[in-house]
């Protein structure tokens, strides 16, 4: 019976290690008896975001393999290293993140709301405020950072240090930048499967030579999913901001995003919502505000979710043009710079 249980446990794949639970080294003890089946798992860090779904899968799969034991299966979780592991311990890898002081994740419920634009402009603003800043484009489904920072064609060089390989990030407007887009041809219609995306992201996170940074901005993929959980498990994110547009977007999508950050094993404070493309002011009518996409959508979202509204950013022509020509709006428009500085200051003052 024990062998069968072990085979079942190995058949359950931990999304972050991409290996079975036994090979992942998290199974501490397996004790079947005629009365019950008791499994102990050991997670090296109690922030493991996959813990609950793994527990659920174990109970389900053992329950269907041993129907007579269905209600007598217990899975206990402890923090620490499993004693009973068959896994070959991996050599301790030093992460390029060790000298990064704060990490801010920029996320959105949907694509196309300006999440990447906001992430890039925020990063350039932090740098202009004197903070050593980096940005990681983790939007595996549509990496846009190389274009937005005028870094297309940059090929990161690798450097060997203490028998480990680090990649040198690009630099633009005083911001160190790394993107999955540096490694793929822009025209490649690339569909990243989960494990491929998470594997590549882990490498980008830990093997980029960030050196000392006051703040690292992460441009997250839109929505919620396994890639997000991997990102949040791999690094300690100090705060998350959510970008939204004034359109009536499904409250449920935003709530799902907020719940992801606030979940037990993740515990990332949500710093607030940024409303992008809030209104339009034509150059010839500087005192007019046209609420093209509706008014106050993000403010309502903030109220309904109990999350702060960090600020509103209007439609800025130079933001759109700048995205394509590699010139972020804050570097060409004093107005844009003001909006972003206001938001950046709130973030700095509220990040713990
Ligand atoms: P996401 O990362 O959410 O998919 P992007 O940042 O790529 O969205 O933005 C989508 C498009 O909207 C881009 O063409 C970008 O230039 C444009 N855009 C974003 N924010 C603004 C803004 N405030 N004013 C004008 N255009 C904007």
mmCIF file of C-alpha atoms and ligand atoms in Angstrom:
data_model
loop_
_atom_site.group_PDB
_atom_site.id
_atom_site.type_symbol
_atom_site.label_atom_id
_atom_site.label_comp_id
_atom_site.label_asym_id
_atom_site.label_seq_id
_atom_site.Cartn_x
_atom_site.Cartn_y
_atom_site.Cartn_z
ATOM 1 C CA UNK A 1 0.000 0.000 0.000
ATOM 2 C CA UNK A 2 2.805 2.384 0.883
ATOM 3 C CA UNK A 3 4.421 1.915 -2.549
ATOM 4 C CA UNK A 4 1.149 2.726 -4.238
ATOM 5 C CA UNK A 5 0.751 5.859 -2.109
ATOM 6 C CA UNK A 6 4.283 6.946 -2.944
ATOM 7 C CA UNK A 7 3.617 6.399 -6.649
ATOM 8 C CA UNK A 8 0.483 8.534 -6.401
ATOM 9 C CA UNK A 9 2.349 11.290 -4.562
ATOM 10 C CA UNK A 10 5.075 11.268 -7.192
ATOM 11 C CA UNK A 11 2.369 11.533 -9.845
ATOM 12 C CA UNK A 12 1.257 14.875 -8.406
ATOM 13 C CA UNK A 13 3.433 17.601 -9.866
ATOM 14 C CA UNK A 14 4.455 20.667 -7.907
ATOM 15 C CA UNK A 15 3.991 23.473 -10.471
ATOM 16 C CA UNK A 16 7.045 25.388 -9.271
ATOM 17 C CA UNK A 17 9.556 22.516 -9.287
ATOM 18 C CA UNK A 18 7.803 20.765 -12.176
ATOM 19 C CA UNK A 19 8.542 17.476 -10.435
ATOM 20 C CA UNK A 20 6.495 14.952 -8.503
ATOM 21 C CA UNK A 21 5.994 15.594 -4.791
ATOM 22 C CA UNK A 22 8.576 12.958 -3.782
ATOM 23 C CA UNK A 23 11.224 14.284 -6.182
ATOM 24 C CA UNK A 24 10.382 17.802 -5.091
ATOM 25 C CA UNK A 25 11.501 16.747 -1.625
ATOM 26 C CA UNK A 26 8.423 17.887 0.236
ATOM 27 C CA UNK A 27 7.068 14.542 1.451
ATOM 28 C CA UNK A 28 8.243 14.118 5.024
ATOM 29 C CA UNK A 29 6.363 11.040 6.090
ATOM 30 C CA UNK A 30 3.892 8.493 4.749
ATOM 31 C CA UNK A 31 2.189 6.237 7.311
ATOM 32 C CA UNK A 32 -0.593 4.014 6.116
ATOM 33 C CA UNK A 33 -2.322 1.690 8.570
ATOM 34 C CA UNK A 34 -5.542 -0.292 8.535
ATOM 35 C CA UNK A 35 -7.202 2.649 10.299
ATOM 36 C CA UNK A 36 -6.020 5.641 8.288
ATOM 37 C CA UNK A 37 -3.506 7.161 5.913
ATOM 38 C CA UNK A 38 -1.447 9.965 7.279
ATOM 39 C CA UNK A 39 0.858 12.065 5.138
ATOM 40 C CA UNK A 40 3.177 14.775 6.380
ATOM 41 C CA UNK A 41 4.489 17.376 3.978
ATOM 42 C CA UNK A 42 7.361 19.711 4.734
ATOM 43 C CA UNK A 43 7.567 23.023 2.921
ATOM 44 C CA UNK A 44 10.872 24.858 3.230
ATOM 45 C CA UNK A 45 8.979 28.140 3.368
ATOM 46 C CA UNK A 46 5.473 28.483 4.671
ATOM 47 C CA UNK A 47 4.678 30.913 1.851
ATOM 48 C CA UNK A 48 4.357 28.106 -0.679
ATOM 49 C CA UNK A 49 1.312 29.211 -2.678
ATOM 50 C CA UNK A 50 0.619 25.740 -4.034
ATOM 51 C CA UNK A 51 0.280 24.180 -0.586
ATOM 52 C CA UNK A 52 -3.529 24.123 -0.433
ATOM 53 C CA UNK A 53 -4.037 22.856 -3.957
ATOM 54 C CA UNK A 54 -1.453 20.121 -3.374
ATOM 55 C CA UNK A 55 -3.184 19.033 -0.155
ATOM 56 C CA UNK A 56 -6.485 18.933 -1.999
ATOM 57 C CA UNK A 57 -5.055 16.832 -4.833
ATOM 58 C CA UNK A 58 -3.513 14.342 -2.398
ATOM 59 C CA UNK A 59 -6.789 13.837 -0.558
ATOM 60 C CA UNK A 60 -8.735 13.492 -3.817
ATOM 61 C CA UNK A 61 -6.343 11.081 -5.491
ATOM 62 C CA UNK A 62 -5.731 8.874 -2.446
ATOM 63 C CA UNK A 63 -9.478 8.934 -1.781
ATOM 64 C CA UNK A 64 -10.238 7.518 -5.204
ATOM 65 C CA UNK A 65 -7.374 4.990 -5.066
ATOM 66 C CA UNK A 66 -8.439 3.750 -1.607
ATOM 67 C CA UNK A 67 -12.187 4.399 -1.455
ATOM 68 C CA UNK A 68 -12.552 2.506 1.849
ATOM 69 C CA UNK A 69 -10.161 5.042 3.441
ATOM 70 C CA UNK A 70 -11.809 8.042 1.839
ATOM 71 C CA UNK A 71 -12.628 9.860 5.072
ATOM 72 C CA UNK A 72 -9.552 8.705 6.928
ATOM 73 C CA UNK A 73 -6.869 10.491 4.980
ATOM 74 C CA UNK A 74 -5.028 13.274 6.709
ATOM 75 C CA UNK A 75 -2.400 15.575 5.292
ATOM 76 C CA UNK A 76 -0.374 17.575 7.784
ATOM 77 C CA UNK A 77 1.961 20.344 6.788
ATOM 78 C CA UNK A 78 5.030 21.440 8.659
ATOM 79 C CA UNK A 79 7.579 24.100 7.884
ATOM 80 C CA UNK A 80 11.076 22.846 7.279
ATOM 81 C CA UNK A 81 13.002 20.364 5.220
ATOM 82 C CA UNK A 82 11.552 16.906 4.620
ATOM 83 C CA UNK A 83 13.556 14.184 6.368
ATOM 84 C CA UNK A 84 12.322 11.406 4.189
ATOM 85 C CA UNK A 85 13.171 12.721 0.789
ATOM 86 C CA UNK A 86 14.572 10.876 -2.180
ATOM 87 C CA UNK A 87 15.342 14.090 -3.947
ATOM 88 C CA UNK A 88 18.914 14.930 -4.770
ATOM 89 C CA UNK A 89 19.431 18.137 -2.899
ATOM 90 C CA UNK A 90 20.105 20.917 -5.363
ATOM 91 C CA UNK A 91 23.246 22.912 -4.689
ATOM 92 C CA UNK A 92 22.260 26.108 -2.955
ATOM 93 C CA UNK A 93 21.822 28.702 -5.670
ATOM 94 C CA UNK A 94 22.633 32.298 -4.947
ATOM 95 C CA UNK A 95 19.980 34.607 -6.288
ATOM 96 C CA UNK A 96 20.664 37.838 -8.135
ATOM 97 C CA UNK A 97 17.907 39.309 -5.949
ATOM 98 C CA UNK A 98 19.868 39.274 -2.694
ATOM 99 C CA UNK A 99 20.724 42.983 -2.883
ATOM 100 C CA UNK A 100 17.275 44.102 -4.025
ATOM 101 C CA UNK A 101 15.571 45.987 -1.189
ATOM 102 C CA UNK A 102 11.939 46.348 -2.311
ATOM 103 C CA UNK A 103 9.869 44.664 -4.986
ATOM 104 C CA UNK A 104 6.687 46.224 -6.402
ATOM 105 C CA UNK A 105 4.412 44.159 -8.658
ATOM 106 C CA UNK A 106 2.310 45.961 -11.284
ATOM 107 C CA UNK A 107 -0.666 43.876 -12.309
ATOM 108 C CA UNK A 108 -4.029 44.111 -14.052
ATOM 109 C CA UNK A 109 -7.125 41.989 -14.399
ATOM 110 C CA UNK A 110 -7.031 42.255 -18.204
ATOM 111 C CA UNK A 111 -4.556 43.003 -20.975
ATOM 112 C CA UNK A 112 -4.496 46.302 -22.850
ATOM 113 C CA UNK A 113 -5.221 48.590 -19.900
ATOM 114 C CA UNK A 114 -1.722 50.079 -19.906
ATOM 115 C CA UNK A 115 -0.146 47.889 -17.224
ATOM 116 C CA UNK A 116 3.241 47.761 -18.982
ATOM 117 C CA UNK A 117 3.132 51.478 -19.776
ATOM 118 C CA UNK A 118 2.473 52.214 -16.106
ATOM 119 C CA UNK A 119 5.187 49.801 -14.925
ATOM 120 C CA UNK A 120 7.814 51.370 -17.216
ATOM 121 C CA UNK A 121 6.870 54.963 -16.385
ATOM 122 C CA UNK A 122 6.805 54.197 -12.660
ATOM 123 C CA UNK A 123 10.262 52.629 -12.869
ATOM 124 C CA UNK A 124 11.683 55.641 -14.747
ATOM 125 C CA UNK A 125 10.039 57.926 -12.153
ATOM 126 C CA UNK A 126 11.593 56.014 -9.229
ATOM 127 C CA UNK A 127 14.981 56.353 -10.943
ATOM 128 C CA UNK A 128 14.472 60.101 -11.469
ATOM 129 C CA UNK A 129 13.651 60.408 -7.756
ATOM 130 C CA UNK A 130 17.097 59.042 -7.017
ATOM 131 C CA UNK A 131 16.253 55.398 -6.276
ATOM 132 C CA UNK A 132 18.376 52.654 -7.799
ATOM 133 C CA UNK A 133 15.718 50.990 -9.913
ATOM 134 C CA UNK A 134 15.206 47.872 -11.981
ATOM 135 C CA UNK A 135 12.309 46.514 -13.989
ATOM 136 C CA UNK A 136 11.551 42.903 -14.805
ATOM 137 C CA UNK A 137 9.173 42.289 -17.673
ATOM 138 C CA UNK A 138 7.498 39.099 -16.535
ATOM 139 C CA UNK A 139 4.650 39.417 -18.999
ATOM 140 C CA UNK A 140 5.497 36.168 -20.753
ATOM 141 C CA UNK A 141 2.433 36.438 -22.962
ATOM 142 C CA UNK A 142 3.365 39.790 -24.476
ATOM 143 C CA UNK A 143 6.727 41.181 -23.442
ATOM 144 C CA UNK A 144 6.656 44.860 -24.413
ATOM 145 C CA UNK A 145 9.483 46.290 -22.316
ATOM 146 C CA UNK A 146 12.219 46.112 -25.005
ATOM 147 C CA UNK A 147 10.123 48.293 -27.308
ATOM 148 C CA UNK A 148 8.938 50.690 -24.615
ATOM 149 C CA UNK A 149 12.468 51.399 -23.419
ATOM 150 C CA UNK A 150 14.045 51.400 -26.890
ATOM 151 C CA UNK A 151 15.992 48.255 -26.069
ATOM 152 C CA UNK A 152 14.983 46.036 -28.971
ATOM 153 C CA UNK A 153 17.829 43.878 -30.108
ATOM 154 C CA UNK A 154 19.581 43.876 -26.735
ATOM 155 C CA UNK A 155 21.081 40.500 -26.072
ATOM 156 C CA UNK A 156 22.011 40.034 -22.403
ATOM 157 C CA UNK A 157 25.561 38.869 -21.856
ATOM 158 C CA UNK A 158 26.276 36.163 -19.359
ATOM 159 C CA UNK A 159 28.879 36.446 -16.651
ATOM 160 C CA UNK A 160 30.311 33.620 -14.614
ATOM 161 C CA UNK A 161 30.732 34.293 -10.906
ATOM 162 C CA UNK A 162 31.331 31.821 -8.077
ATOM 163 C CA UNK A 163 30.510 29.027 -10.527
ATOM 164 C CA UNK A 164 27.175 30.575 -11.316
ATOM 165 C CA UNK A 165 25.938 32.308 -14.436
ATOM 166 C CA UNK A 166 24.366 35.729 -14.212
ATOM 167 C CA UNK A 167 22.861 37.763 -17.023
ATOM 168 C CA UNK A 168 23.643 41.443 -17.322
ATOM 169 C CA UNK A 169 20.470 43.541 -17.551
ATOM 170 C CA UNK A 170 20.084 46.316 -20.124
ATOM 171 C CA UNK A 171 19.926 49.890 -18.928
ATOM 172 C CA UNK A 172 17.759 52.793 -20.125
ATOM 173 C CA UNK A 173 16.794 56.086 -18.445
ATOM 174 C CA UNK A 174 18.738 55.002 -15.366
ATOM 175 C CA UNK A 175 16.672 51.788 -15.017
ATOM 176 C CA UNK A 176 18.110 48.281 -15.201
ATOM 177 C CA UNK A 177 15.840 46.184 -17.366
ATOM 178 C CA UNK A 178 15.363 42.493 -18.030
ATOM 179 C CA UNK A 179 12.726 40.963 -20.257
ATOM 180 C CA UNK A 180 11.829 37.592 -21.598
ATOM 181 C CA UNK A 181 11.521 39.528 -24.876
ATOM 182 C CA UNK A 182 15.333 39.799 -25.064
ATOM 183 C CA UNK A 183 15.464 36.073 -25.696
ATOM 184 C CA UNK A 184 12.770 35.597 -28.308
ATOM 185 C CA UNK A 185 12.233 37.081 -31.747
ATOM 186 C CA UNK A 186 9.493 39.717 -31.564
ATOM 187 C CA UNK A 187 7.648 38.160 -34.506
ATOM 188 C CA UNK A 188 7.608 34.685 -33.056
ATOM 189 C CA UNK A 189 4.034 33.834 -32.371
ATOM 190 C CA UNK A 190 4.907 32.355 -29.096
ATOM 191 C CA UNK A 191 2.509 30.461 -26.961
ATOM 192 C CA UNK A 192 4.124 29.795 -23.637
ATOM 193 C CA UNK A 193 2.974 26.729 -21.906
ATOM 194 C CA UNK A 194 2.868 26.949 -18.119
ATOM 195 C CA UNK A 195 6.052 25.023 -17.225
ATOM 196 C CA UNK A 196 8.062 26.670 -19.986
ATOM 197 C CA UNK A 197 7.013 30.111 -18.868
ATOM 198 C CA UNK A 198 7.651 29.450 -15.184
ATOM 199 C CA UNK A 199 11.065 27.884 -15.858
ATOM 200 C CA UNK A 200 12.195 30.836 -17.962
ATOM 201 C CA UNK A 201 10.865 33.333 -15.442
ATOM 202 C CA UNK A 202 12.655 31.688 -12.547
ATOM 203 C CA UNK A 203 15.893 32.035 -14.461
ATOM 204 C CA UNK A 204 15.241 35.683 -15.208
ATOM 205 C CA UNK A 205 14.398 36.370 -11.567
ATOM 206 C CA UNK A 206 17.403 34.711 -9.980
ATOM 207 C CA UNK A 207 20.055 34.852 -12.650
ATOM 208 C CA UNK A 208 19.843 38.529 -13.512
ATOM 209 C CA UNK A 209 22.699 40.489 -12.060
ATOM 210 C CA UNK A 210 20.587 43.234 -10.479
ATOM 211 C CA UNK A 211 23.348 44.253 -8.060
ATOM 212 C CA UNK A 212 22.089 46.712 -5.427
ATOM 213 C CA UNK A 213 18.597 48.040 -6.124
ATOM 214 C CA UNK A 214 16.317 50.151 -3.950
ATOM 215 C CA UNK A 215 13.305 49.010 -5.917
ATOM 216 C CA UNK A 216 12.539 46.389 -8.541
ATOM 217 C CA UNK A 217 9.302 46.834 -10.500
ATOM 218 C CA UNK A 218 7.722 43.648 -11.846
ATOM 219 C CA UNK A 219 5.491 43.910 -14.911
ATOM 220 C CA UNK A 220 3.236 40.932 -14.177
ATOM 221 C CA UNK A 221 1.271 39.019 -16.818
ATOM 222 C CA UNK A 222 -2.397 40.099 -16.866
ATOM 223 C CA UNK A 223 -4.957 38.136 -14.880
ATOM 224 C CA UNK A 224 -4.261 35.398 -12.353
ATOM 225 C CA UNK A 225 -2.844 31.919 -12.768
ATOM 226 C CA UNK A 226 0.021 29.529 -12.113
ATOM 227 C CA UNK A 227 2.617 31.852 -13.641
ATOM 228 C CA UNK A 228 1.602 34.514 -11.113
ATOM 229 C CA UNK A 229 1.809 32.093 -8.218
ATOM 230 C CA UNK A 230 5.286 31.050 -9.299
ATOM 231 C CA UNK A 231 6.394 34.675 -9.491
ATOM 232 C CA UNK A 232 5.011 35.378 -6.033
ATOM 233 C CA UNK A 233 6.581 32.229 -4.601
ATOM 234 C CA UNK A 234 10.015 32.989 -6.024
ATOM 235 C CA UNK A 235 10.474 36.399 -4.493
ATOM 236 C CA UNK A 236 9.257 38.456 -1.626
ATOM 237 C CA UNK A 237 7.029 41.077 -3.217
ATOM 238 C CA UNK A 238 6.572 44.037 -0.852
ATOM 239 C CA UNK A 239 3.539 45.559 -2.515
ATOM 240 C CA UNK A 240 1.222 45.226 -5.496
ATOM 241 C CA UNK A 241 -0.515 47.868 -7.570
ATOM 242 C CA UNK A 242 -3.420 47.148 -9.873
ATOM 243 C CA UNK A 243 -3.899 49.069 -13.119
ATOM 244 C CA UNK A 244 -7.413 49.506 -14.439
ATOM 245 C CA UNK A 245 -9.265 51.660 -16.967
ATOM 246 C CA UNK A 246 -12.533 53.547 -16.309
ATOM 247 C CA UNK A 247 -14.572 51.062 -18.333
ATOM 248 C CA UNK A 248 -16.949 48.994 -16.309
ATOM 249 C CA UNK A 249 -14.746 45.981 -15.940
ATOM 250 C CA UNK A 250 -15.866 42.915 -14.125
ATOM 251 C CA UNK A 251 -15.469 43.591 -10.446
ATOM 252 C CA UNK A 252 -14.991 39.852 -9.973
ATOM 253 C CA UNK A 253 -11.768 39.917 -12.029
ATOM 254 C CA UNK A 254 -10.249 42.661 -9.914
ATOM 255 C CA UNK A 255 -11.387 40.975 -6.712
ATOM 256 C CA UNK A 256 -9.741 37.757 -7.896
ATOM 257 C CA UNK A 257 -6.478 39.670 -8.426
ATOM 258 C CA UNK A 258 -6.659 41.244 -4.986
ATOM 259 C CA UNK A 259 -7.468 37.899 -3.354
ATOM 260 C CA UNK A 260 -4.461 36.324 -5.063
ATOM 261 C CA UNK A 261 -2.099 38.821 -3.426
ATOM 262 C CA UNK A 262 -3.861 38.620 -0.077
ATOM 263 C CA UNK A 263 -4.069 34.805 0.075
ATOM 264 C CA UNK A 264 -2.686 33.169 3.220
ATOM 265 C CA UNK A 265 0.571 31.896 1.846
ATOM 266 C CA UNK A 266 1.252 34.897 -0.339
ATOM 267 C CA UNK A 267 0.449 37.873 1.841
ATOM 268 C CA UNK A 268 1.438 40.687 -0.468
ATOM 269 C CA UNK A 269 -0.060 44.049 0.566
ATOM 270 C CA UNK A 270 -2.162 45.605 -2.202
ATOM 271 C CA UNK A 271 -1.018 49.235 -2.262
ATOM 272 C CA UNK A 272 -3.840 50.432 -4.483
ATOM 273 C CA UNK A 273 -5.493 50.836 -7.855
ATOM 274 C CA UNK A 274 -4.242 53.162 -10.604
ATOM 275 C CA UNK A 275 -6.823 54.361 -13.091
ATOM 276 C CA UNK A 276 -5.188 54.691 -16.500
ATOM 277 C CA UNK A 277 -6.676 56.498 -19.527
ATOM 278 C CA UNK A 278 -8.983 58.261 -17.065
ATOM 279 C CA UNK A 279 -9.800 61.237 -19.311
ATOM 280 C CA UNK A 280 -8.587 63.145 -22.344
ATOM 281 C CA UNK A 281 -7.613 66.812 -22.509
ATOM 282 C CA UNK A 282 -7.037 68.154 -26.038
ATOM 283 C CA UNK A 283 -4.025 70.426 -26.391
ATOM 284 C CA UNK A 284 -6.149 73.316 -27.647
ATOM 285 C CA UNK A 285 -8.602 73.018 -24.728
ATOM 286 C CA UNK A 286 -6.297 72.591 -21.721
ATOM 287 C CA UNK A 287 -9.064 73.133 -19.181
ATOM 288 C CA UNK A 288 -11.386 70.480 -20.526
ATOM 289 C CA UNK A 289 -11.537 66.894 -19.376
ATOM 290 C CA UNK A 290 -13.359 64.432 -21.601
ATOM 291 C CA UNK A 291 -14.199 61.195 -19.833
ATOM 292 C CA UNK A 292 -14.153 59.114 -22.983
ATOM 293 C CA UNK A 293 -14.296 55.722 -21.275
ATOM 294 C CA UNK A 294 -16.651 56.749 -18.483
ATOM 295 C CA UNK A 295 -16.012 58.446 -15.191
ATOM 296 C CA UNK A 296 -14.924 57.185 -11.827
ATOM 297 C CA UNK A 297 -14.807 53.451 -12.597
ATOM 298 C CA UNK A 298 -11.599 52.872 -10.639
ATOM 299 C CA UNK A 299 -12.779 55.035 -7.744
ATOM 300 C CA UNK A 300 -15.867 52.828 -7.506
ATOM 301 C CA UNK A 301 -13.716 49.700 -7.713
ATOM 302 C CA UNK A 302 -11.521 51.072 -4.939
ATOM 303 C CA UNK A 303 -14.541 51.721 -2.788
ATOM 304 C CA UNK A 304 -16.076 48.315 -3.443
ATOM 305 C CA UNK A 305 -12.856 46.441 -2.743
ATOM 306 C CA UNK A 306 -11.634 48.590 0.124
ATOM 307 C CA UNK A 307 -8.379 49.258 -1.732
ATOM 308 C CA UNK A 308 -6.955 52.761 -2.059
ATOM 309 C CA UNK A 309 -7.126 54.702 -5.359
ATOM 310 C CA UNK A 310 -3.464 55.632 -5.877
ATOM 311 C CA UNK A 311 -4.079 58.066 -8.684
ATOM 312 C CA UNK A 312 -5.508 58.716 -12.099
ATOM 313 C CA UNK A 313 -3.537 59.084 -15.316
ATOM 314 C CA UNK A 314 -5.187 60.701 -18.347
ATOM 315 C CA UNK A 315 -4.825 59.645 -21.955
ATOM 316 C CA UNK A 316 -1.522 61.110 -22.987
ATOM 317 C CA UNK A 317 -0.714 61.236 -26.671
ATOM 318 C CA UNK A 318 3.004 61.105 -25.954
ATOM 319 C CA UNK A 319 2.395 58.002 -23.822
ATOM 320 C CA UNK A 320 1.082 56.180 -26.821
ATOM 321 C CA UNK A 321 3.672 57.490 -29.227
ATOM 322 C CA UNK A 322 6.404 57.072 -26.621
ATOM 323 C CA UNK A 323 5.565 53.381 -26.166
ATOM 324 C CA UNK A 324 6.405 52.745 -29.777
ATOM 325 C CA UNK A 325 9.459 54.924 -30.021
ATOM 326 C CA UNK A 326 11.107 53.847 -26.793
ATOM 327 C CA UNK A 327 10.509 57.127 -24.967
ATOM 328 C CA UNK A 328 8.367 56.706 -21.845
ATOM 329 C CA UNK A 329 5.860 59.551 -21.366
ATOM 330 C CA UNK A 330 7.498 60.800 -18.158
ATOM 331 C CA UNK A 331 10.652 61.610 -20.121
ATOM 332 C CA UNK A 332 8.841 63.789 -22.675
ATOM 333 C CA UNK A 333 5.815 65.239 -20.856
ATOM 334 C CA UNK A 334 6.025 67.283 -17.666
ATOM 335 C CA UNK A 335 2.354 66.611 -17.099
ATOM 336 C CA UNK A 336 2.852 62.832 -17.241
ATOM 337 C CA UNK A 337 5.857 63.132 -14.938
ATOM 338 C CA UNK A 338 3.683 64.932 -12.361
ATOM 339 C CA UNK A 339 0.999 62.261 -12.327
ATOM 340 C CA UNK A 340 3.532 59.489 -11.955
ATOM 341 C CA UNK A 341 5.506 61.269 -9.250
ATOM 342 C CA UNK A 342 2.367 61.659 -7.179
ATOM 343 C CA UNK A 343 1.735 57.904 -7.411
ATOM 344 C CA UNK A 344 5.392 56.949 -6.887
ATOM 345 C CA UNK A 345 5.526 58.978 -3.671
ATOM 346 C CA UNK A 346 2.468 57.233 -2.237
ATOM 347 C CA UNK A 347 4.055 53.872 -3.094
ATOM 348 C CA UNK A 348 7.367 54.807 -1.451
ATOM 349 C CA UNK A 349 5.572 56.027 1.676
ATOM 350 C CA UNK A 350 3.412 52.932 1.994
ATOM 351 C CA UNK A 351 5.707 50.088 1.149
ATOM 352 C CA UNK A 352 6.895 48.105 4.118
HETATM 353 P P1 LIG B 1 -0.981 46.188 -21.071
HETATM 354 O O1 LIG B 1 0.391 46.055 -20.509
HETATM 355 O O2 LIG B 1 -2.039 46.378 -20.018
HETATM 356 O O3 LIG B 1 -1.357 45.151 -22.065
HETATM 357 P P2 LIG B 1 0.119 48.434 -22.542
HETATM 358 O O4 LIG B 1 0.905 49.135 -21.493
HETATM 359 O O5 LIG B 1 0.841 47.612 -23.532
HETATM 360 O O6 LIG B 1 -1.041 47.588 -21.884
HETATM 361 O O7 LIG B 1 -0.764 49.565 -23.248
HETATM 362 C C1 LIG B 1 -1.671 49.261 -24.289
HETATM 363 C C2 LIG B 1 -1.677 50.433 -25.287
HETATM 364 O O8 LIG B 1 -2.238 51.592 -24.678
HETATM 365 C C3 LIG B 1 -0.295 50.826 -25.748
HETATM 366 O O9 LIG B 1 -0.340 51.162 -27.117
HETATM 367 C C4 LIG B 1 0.026 52.059 -24.931
HETATM 368 O O10 LIG B 1 0.892 52.937 -25.611
HETATM 369 C C5 LIG B 1 -1.346 52.693 -24.766
HETATM 370 N N1 LIG B 1 -1.460 53.485 -23.518
HETATM 371 C C6 LIG B 1 -1.305 53.035 -22.260
HETATM 372 N N2 LIG B 1 -1.520 54.024 -21.373
HETATM 373 C C7 LIG B 1 -1.844 55.132 -22.078
HETATM 374 C C8 LIG B 1 -2.179 56.500 -21.744
HETATM 375 N N3 LIG B 1 -2.285 56.919 -20.482
HETATM 376 N N4 LIG B 1 -2.429 57.354 -22.767
HETATM 377 C C9 LIG B 1 -2.375 56.944 -24.055
HETATM 378 N N5 LIG B 1 -2.065 55.711 -24.438
HETATM 379 C C10 LIG B 1 -1.798 54.794 -23.465
#
